[in-house]
Coordinates of C-alpha atoms in Angstrom, one line a residue:
M885 CA 328.2 49.8 -78.3
N886 CA 328.2 49.7 -74.7
M887 CA 325.8 47.0 -73.3
V888 CA 322.0 48.0 -72.3
A889 CA 321.5 47.3 -69.0
G890 CA 320.0 43.9 -67.1
T891 CA 322.1 42.4 -70.2
N892 CA 325.8 41.5 -69.2
P893 CA 326.0 38.3 -68.1
H894 CA 329.0 39.7 -65.7
D895 CA 327.1 42.3 -64.2
I896 CA 326.0 42.5 -61.1
E897 CA 323.4 45.3 -61.5
L898 CA 320.6 43.9 -60.9
K899 CA 319.2 45.4 -57.6
Q900 CA 320.0 49.2 -57.9
L901 CA 318.3 48.7 -61.7
F902 CA 315.4 47.2 -59.7
D903 CA 315.1 50.4 -56.8
K904 CA 315.2 53.0 -59.8
L905 CA 312.5 51.1 -60.6
V906 CA 310.6 51.2 -58.1
G907 CA 311.5 54.5 -57.4
E908 CA 310.5 55.8 -60.7
R909 CA 306.7 54.2 -60.0
G910 CA 305.8 57.6 -58.6
T911 CA 302.0 58.6 -56.5
Y912 CA 301.1 54.5 -58.1
D913 CA 302.6 53.0 -54.7
G914 CA 300.1 54.8 -52.5
R915 CA 297.0 54.5 -55.5
W916 CA 297.9 51.0 -54.7
Q917 CA 298.0 50.4 -51.9
D918 CA 294.0 52.7 -50.9
Y919 CA 292.7 50.3 -54.5
A920 CA 294.3 46.8 -52.4
G921 CA 292.9 48.6 -48.5
W922 CA 289.2 48.9 -50.2
T923 CA 288.8 45.4 -52.2
L924 CA 291.6 42.9 -51.3
P925 CA 294.4 44.8 -48.4
Y926 CA 296.8 41.2 -48.9
L927 CA 297.8 41.7 -53.1
Y928 CA 299.8 45.2 -51.7
P929 CA 300.5 44.9 -47.8
D930 CA 302.1 47.6 -46.7
D931 CA 306.0 47.1 -47.3
N932 CA 306.9 46.7 -43.9
T933 CA 304.1 45.2 -42.7
S934 CA 305.8 42.4 -41.2
Q935 CA 304.4 38.3 -42.0
A936 CA 302.3 37.9 -38.1
A937 CA 301.0 41.0 -38.8
E938 CA 296.9 41.1 -39.6
M939 CA 296.4 43.4 -42.1
Q940 CA 294.4 46.4 -42.5
H941 CA 290.4 46.3 -43.4
D942 CA 288.9 48.4 -44.8
Y943 CA 284.8 48.8 -43.1
Q944 CA 283.7 47.6 -45.2
S945 CA 282.9 44.3 -47.6
L946 CA 281.7 45.2 -50.5
G947 CA 285.0 45.7 -52.7
A948 CA 287.0 42.0 -51.2
Q949 CA 283.1 40.1 -52.8
A950 CA 282.9 42.7 -55.7
V951 CA 286.7 41.8 -57.0
N952 CA 285.8 37.4 -55.8
H953 CA 283.3 37.6 -57.4
L954 CA 284.7 38.8 -60.9
S955 CA 287.9 37.0 -60.7
N956 CA 285.7 33.7 -60.7
K957 CA 283.5 34.9 -63.5
I958 CA 286.3 35.3 -65.6
V959 CA 288.4 32.6 -64.6
M960 CA 285.5 29.9 -65.0
T961 CA 284.3 32.0 -68.2
L962 CA 288.3 31.9 -70.1
F963 CA 288.2 28.9 -68.3
A964 CA 286.0 26.1 -67.5
P965 CA 286.0 23.4 -65.5
A966 CA 286.3 19.8 -66.8
R967 CA 286.0 21.4 -70.5
P968 CA 288.6 22.3 -73.1
F969 CA 289.4 25.5 -72.9
F970 CA 291.0 25.7 -76.8
R971 CA 290.4 22.8 -80.1
L972 CA 293.5 20.9 -81.9
E973 CA 292.6 21.8 -85.0
L974 CA 295.6 19.3 -87.6
N975 CA 296.2 21.4 -91.6
Q976 CA 295.3 18.9 -94.2
E977 CA 299.0 17.2 -94.2
Q978 CA 298.5 16.5 -90.4
E979 CA 295.1 14.6 -92.1
R980 CA 296.7 12.9 -95.0
Q981 CA 299.3 11.9 -93.2
L982 CA 296.9 10.5 -90.8
V983 CA 294.5 9.0 -92.8
D984 CA 297.5 6.4 -95.3
V985 CA 298.2 5.3 -91.8
G986 CA 294.5 3.8 -91.5
L987 CA 292.7 5.7 -89.3
T988 CA 290.1 7.8 -89.6
P989 CA 287.9 10.6 -90.0
A990 CA 285.8 9.3 -86.7
N991 CA 288.9 8.3 -85.3
I992 CA 291.3 11.1 -86.2
E993 CA 288.4 13.2 -83.8
T994 CA 288.6 10.5 -81.2
L995 CA 292.7 11.1 -80.8
T996 CA 292.4 15.2 -80.8
G997 CA 289.8 15.5 -78.1
R998 CA 291.8 13.1 -76.1
V999 CA 295.0 15.2 -76.5
E1000 CA 292.7 18.2 -75.1
H1001 CA 291.7 16.8 -72.4
Q1002 CA 295.0 15.5 -71.2
A1003 CA 295.7 19.1 -71.6
M1004 CA 293.2 19.9 -69.4
R1005 CA 294.6 17.7 -66.9
E1006 CA 298.7 18.6 -67.5
M1007 CA 296.8 22.3 -66.2
E1008 CA 295.5 21.2 -63.6
K1009 CA 298.7 19.4 -62.3
V1010 CA 300.7 22.5 -62.2
A1011 CA 297.6 24.7 -60.7
L1012 CA 297.3 27.2 -63.6
R1013 CA 294.1 27.8 -62.5
T1014 CA 294.8 28.4 -59.0
G1015 CA 297.2 31.5 -60.7
V1016 CA 295.1 32.8 -62.5
I1017 CA 292.2 33.3 -60.0
M1018 CA 295.1 35.2 -58.4
A1019 CA 295.6 37.4 -61.0
I1020 CA 292.7 38.0 -62.5
K1021 CA 292.8 39.7 -58.8
N1022 CA 296.0 41.4 -59.1
L1023 CA 294.4 43.2 -62.5
I1024 CA 290.6 43.7 -61.6
A1025 CA 292.3 45.0 -58.5
L1026 CA 295.3 47.4 -59.5
G1027 CA 295.5 47.0 -62.7
N1028 CA 298.7 44.9 -62.6
T1029 CA 300.2 41.4 -62.5
L1030 CA 303.5 39.2 -63.4
M1031 CA 302.9 35.5 -64.4
F1032 CA 305.5 32.9 -64.2
S1033 CA 305.3 29.7 -65.4
P1034 CA 308.1 27.3 -65.1
P1035 CA 310.2 26.0 -69.1
D1036 CA 310.1 22.8 -66.0
G1037 CA 306.8 22.4 -66.0
G1038 CA 306.7 23.2 -61.6
K1039 CA 304.0 25.1 -60.5
T1040 CA 302.7 28.5 -61.6
Q1041 CA 303.7 31.9 -59.7
V1042 CA 301.8 35.1 -59.7
Y1043 CA 304.3 37.6 -58.6
N1044 CA 303.2 40.9 -55.8
L1045 CA 304.0 44.1 -57.2
R1046 CA 306.2 44.8 -54.8
D1047 CA 308.4 41.6 -55.9
Y1048 CA 308.4 42.9 -59.8
A1049 CA 309.0 45.8 -61.6
V1050 CA 308.5 46.7 -65.8
R1051 CA 309.8 49.0 -68.1
R1052 CA 307.6 49.5 -71.4
D1053 CA 307.9 51.4 -75.0
M1054 CA 306.1 53.8 -76.4
G1055 CA 303.4 51.4 -77.9
G1056 CA 303.7 49.1 -75.0
T1057 CA 305.9 46.0 -75.6
V1058 CA 307.8 45.1 -72.6
V1059 CA 311.3 46.4 -72.4
Q1060 CA 312.3 44.7 -69.4
I1061 CA 310.8 43.3 -65.9
I1062 CA 313.0 42.6 -62.8
T1063 CA 311.7 40.6 -59.8
Q1064 CA 313.3 39.9 -56.7
D1065 CA 313.0 36.1 -54.5
R1066 CA 313.1 36.0 -51.1
R1067 CA 315.5 32.7 -49.8
N1068 CA 317.9 31.4 -47.1
V1069 CA 321.3 31.3 -48.2
S1070 CA 320.6 27.3 -47.0
T1071 CA 318.2 26.4 -50.5
L1072 CA 320.5 27.4 -52.7
D1073 CA 322.4 25.8 -55.5
P1074 CA 325.4 24.3 -53.2
E1075 CA 327.8 26.5 -55.4
L1076 CA 325.8 29.7 -55.4
R1077 CA 325.5 28.5 -51.4
E1078 CA 329.5 28.7 -51.3
K1079 CA 329.7 32.5 -52.4
C1080 CA 327.4 33.7 -50.2
I1081 CA 329.5 31.6 -47.2
L1082 CA 332.6 33.0 -48.3
D1083 CA 330.8 36.7 -48.4
G1084 CA 330.1 36.1 -45.0
L1085 CA 326.8 35.5 -45.0
K1086 CA 325.0 32.1 -42.8
D1087 CA 323.0 29.2 -43.9
E1088 CA 320.0 30.8 -41.3
D1089 CA 319.9 34.0 -43.4
E1090 CA 317.8 35.3 -46.4
V1091 CA 319.0 37.1 -48.6
T1092 CA 316.9 38.5 -52.2
I1093 CA 317.7 36.0 -55.8
Y1094 CA 316.9 39.1 -58.1
T1095 CA 316.0 38.3 -61.9
G1096 CA 316.7 40.7 -65.1
V1097 CA 314.5 40.1 -68.0
T1098 CA 316.1 41.7 -71.1
R1099 CA 315.0 43.1 -74.6
R1100 CA 317.5 43.7 -76.9
P1101 CA 317.8 46.5 -79.2
E1102 CA 319.4 44.3 -81.7
D1103 CA 317.3 41.4 -82.3
G1104 CA 314.1 42.0 -79.4
K1105 CA 315.0 39.2 -78.1
Y1106 CA 314.8 38.7 -74.0
F1107 CA 317.6 38.2 -72.2
V1108 CA 317.5 36.6 -68.9
K1109 CA 319.6 36.7 -66.2
Q1110 CA 319.5 36.4 -61.9
E1111 CA 321.9 37.8 -59.4
I1112 CA 321.9 37.1 -55.5
G1113 CA 321.7 40.2 -53.7
E1114 CA 324.7 42.9 -54.4
V1115 CA 326.6 39.3 -53.7
C1116 CA 327.6 37.1 -57.0
V1117 CA 325.9 36.9 -60.1
A1118 CA 325.0 34.1 -61.8
D1119 CA 325.9 31.7 -63.7
P1120 CA 326.6 32.7 -66.3
K1121 CA 326.9 29.5 -68.2
S1122 CA 323.1 29.4 -66.9
A1123 CA 321.6 33.2 -68.2
G1124 CA 319.1 32.7 -71.3
L1125 CA 317.9 34.3 -74.9
Y1126 CA 313.8 34.3 -74.7
N1127 CA 312.1 34.8 -78.2
Q1128 CA 309.0 36.8 -77.1
E1129 CA 306.7 34.2 -78.0
D1130 CA 308.1 31.6 -76.1
L1131 CA 308.9 34.2 -73.1
P1132 CA 308.0 32.1 -69.3
W1133 CA 307.6 35.8 -68.6
L1134 CA 304.0 37.0 -68.7
P1135 CA 303.3 40.3 -67.2
L1136 CA 299.5 41.8 -68.0
T1137 CA 297.2 45.0 -67.5
W1138 CA 293.8 45.4 -67.5
N1139 CA 294.3 48.7 -69.8
L1140 CA 296.8 50.4 -70.4
V1141 CA 297.1 54.4 -72.0
R1142 CA 300.0 54.3 -74.3
G1143 CA 303.5 55.5 -72.6
E1144 CA 302.6 54.3 -69.8
D1145 CA 304.5 51.1 -68.0
Y1146 CA 301.6 49.8 -65.8
G1147 CA 297.4 48.9 -66.6
I1148 CA 295.1 51.0 -65.3
G1149 CA 292.4 48.1 -63.0
L1150 CA 288.4 48.2 -63.2
V1151 CA 289.6 49.7 -59.1
E1152 CA 290.4 52.4 -60.4
E1153 CA 288.3 53.4 -62.9
Y1154 CA 285.5 53.3 -60.0
A1155 CA 287.8 54.8 -57.2
G1156 CA 285.5 57.7 -56.5
D1157 CA 282.6 55.3 -55.8
F1158 CA 285.3 52.9 -53.8
S1159 CA 285.9 56.3 -52.1
V1160 CA 282.6 57.1 -51.4
Y1161 CA 281.6 53.5 -50.2
S1162 CA 284.2 53.5 -47.5
Q1163 CA 283.6 56.7 -46.0
L1164 CA 280.0 56.1 -45.9
S1165 CA 280.9 53.0 -44.1
A1166 CA 282.8 53.9 -41.7
S1167 CA 280.8 57.4 -40.6
N1168 CA 277.7 54.4 -40.2
L1169 CA 279.9 52.7 -37.7
N1170 CA 280.7 55.6 -35.8
L1171 CA 276.7 56.3 -35.7
A1172 CA 276.1 52.7 -34.2
A1173 CA 278.9 53.1 -32.1
I1174 CA 277.1 57.0 -30.1
A1175 CA 273.5 55.0 -30.3
A1176 CA 274.8 51.6 -28.8
D1177 CA 276.7 54.0 -26.2
I1178 CA 273.2 54.0 -23.5
K1179 CA 273.2 56.6 -20.8
V1180 CA 270.1 57.2 -18.2
L1181 CA 269.6 60.2 -17.1
I1182 CA 268.5 61.0 -13.3
N1183 CA 267.0 64.1 -11.6
P1184 CA 269.5 65.4 -9.1
M1185 CA 266.1 66.5 -7.2
G1186 CA 264.5 63.8 -8.1
Q1187 CA 263.4 61.1 -5.1
T1188 CA 264.5 58.0 -6.8
D1189 CA 267.7 56.8 -4.7
V1190 CA 269.9 56.0 -7.5
D1191 CA 272.2 53.1 -5.7
T1192 CA 268.9 51.4 -4.1
L1193 CA 267.7 50.9 -7.8
N1194 CA 271.1 49.9 -9.1
D1195 CA 271.0 47.1 -6.1
S1196 CA 267.6 45.9 -6.0
P1197 CA 266.9 41.9 -8.1
P1198 CA 265.0 42.5 -11.2
G1199 CA 261.2 42.7 -10.9
T1200 CA 261.3 43.9 -7.2
Y1201 CA 259.4 47.3 -5.5
V1202 CA 261.8 49.9 -5.4
Y1203 CA 260.5 54.1 -4.2
G1204 CA 261.0 56.0 -6.7
L1205 CA 259.1 58.1 -9.0
P1206 CA 259.1 57.9 -13.6
D1207 CA 259.9 61.2 -14.7
D1208 CA 262.6 61.4 -11.8
V1209 CA 264.6 58.3 -15.0
A1210 CA 265.1 58.6 -18.4
Y1211 CA 266.6 57.4 -21.0
L1212 CA 268.3 60.0 -23.6
Q1213 CA 267.6 59.5 -27.0
L1214 CA 269.7 59.8 -30.1
E1215 CA 267.5 61.8 -32.1
K1216 CA 270.1 60.2 -35.3
M1217 CA 267.4 58.5 -37.0
S1218 CA 267.1 60.9 -40.2
D1219 CA 270.6 60.6 -40.2
F1220 CA 270.8 57.4 -40.1
Q1221 CA 269.1 56.3 -42.9
F1222 CA 270.1 58.7 -45.2
V1223 CA 273.7 57.1 -44.6
E1224 CA 271.8 54.2 -45.9
K1225 CA 270.1 55.0 -48.7
S1226 CA 273.2 56.5 -49.9
M1227 CA 275.3 53.4 -49.6
D1228 CA 272.5 51.4 -51.0
M1229 CA 273.1 53.4 -54.4
Y1230 CA 276.9 53.2 -53.9
G1231 CA 276.8 49.4 -53.6
R1232 CA 274.0 49.3 -55.6
R1233 CA 276.5 51.3 -59.0
I1234 CA 279.5 49.6 -57.0
G1235 CA 277.9 45.9 -58.5
S1236 CA 275.9 46.5 -61.6
A1237 CA 280.5 47.4 -62.5
F1238 CA 281.6 44.2 -60.9
L1239 CA 278.6 41.3 -62.5
L1240 CA 277.3 40.8 -58.4
N1241 CA 273.6 40.7 -59.7
T1242 CA 274.5 37.9 -62.6
Q1243 CA 275.4 34.4 -61.6
V1244 CA 278.7 32.5 -62.2
T1245 CA 279.0 30.4 -64.5
R1246 CA 278.2 27.2 -62.2
D1247 CA 281.1 24.0 -62.1
A1248 CA 279.5 21.1 -63.2
E1249 CA 281.1 18.4 -65.4
R1250 CA 278.3 19.4 -68.1
V1251 CA 278.2 23.7 -68.9
T1252 CA 277.7 23.6 -72.5
A1253 CA 279.6 26.1 -74.9
A1254 CA 276.5 28.0 -74.9
E1255 CA 277.0 28.4 -71.0
I1256 CA 280.2 29.5 -71.9
Q1257 CA 279.8 31.8 -75.0
L1258 CA 276.6 34.1 -72.8
Q1259 CA 279.0 34.8 -69.7
A1260 CA 282.2 35.8 -72.4
N1261 CA 279.3 38.0 -74.2
E1262 CA 278.4 39.0 -70.6
L1263 CA 282.3 39.8 -70.0
E1264 CA 283.1 41.2 -72.6
S1265 CA 279.8 44.4 -73.2
S1266 CA 280.6 45.2 -69.0
L1267 CA 284.2 45.0 -69.2
G1268 CA 284.8 47.3 -72.9
G1269 CA 286.5 44.7 -74.1
V1270 CA 288.8 44.0 -71.6
Y1271 CA 287.6 39.7 -70.8
S1272 CA 289.3 39.4 -75.4
R1273 CA 292.5 40.5 -74.7
L1274 CA 292.3 38.6 -71.5
A1275 CA 291.1 35.7 -73.9
E1276 CA 294.2 36.1 -76.2
E1277 CA 296.4 37.5 -73.8
M1278 CA 296.3 34.7 -71.7
Q1279 CA 294.8 31.2 -73.4
Q1280 CA 297.2 31.8 -75.7

């Protein structure tokens, strides 16, 4: 029986599979560039943009403000600071065992509370909140994100859509994930570095490490392996096998349509409003630039000498007639008002969708459970059930 592509520990195949999956994304690429351009361009930069180049931003900042505000609001509700987002509960057998060794119910409550707060401190050590904020921004703007929590307890990573590709079945179950990471040869493990050197690479050269996560149809487990470009396969012994619930890669979507590999973000749902608001912002800027271009008209048959007028100090007397000099007026005030009125209308619609008029949960040690629940209810009713799914997937 032939192996599923991506599950052979000896074949060099991940780069080819990655390029194929990226090629199958079709029109997603252009759409994601638009959505990021209206909001946060660094979420999906131009593939040809160098690290030192400044990214092209839009004519307005409302999109960036909306995404930043809503992402912060969601994260502060999902993972309230200085307060556990989960409760540790023991079953009857576990409680009985603790009572048998002399603990009272009050002691048990204190013990579980300490464990909850210890877990929160561990979460801060791996910078989970920082990673979650970036992940939520990607979900809102682009509808997709991939989080990786290293099994060794390292810092949580969030992949850019340019650095990973995913394939799902009709029911939305992940069939395959392929990621790419760029590293210098000198930073690789000694064995892999030696293979690259033998292939003609130098220590200062950059290589791409591909990681393939492929679901095996026979048992539903995920086979994981790594390859260095088209140079070599990492040590086959390093390949892993994970159950779905233990997989350290977590591909999330904002809204997922049945049969699609990638999700739809909130920005895409309001793409029309963002597009119009961007165009109106550009038009408003053009009108302002024209209005700021001051022109002074001189009567060619008048008695006022232009050179004398230009060279005279302020407040001095100059021969001439007032009617010989006039400012060119731009009769566009009604156009300004129309553009500003239209921008205000679209801005209110975007602000309402992204909850810009509501306060983010306060960052304090004594945030009450009632405040968190109020925010959760508001997010749930405003986002159409997306918050509940994020809470279930991310918190779990």
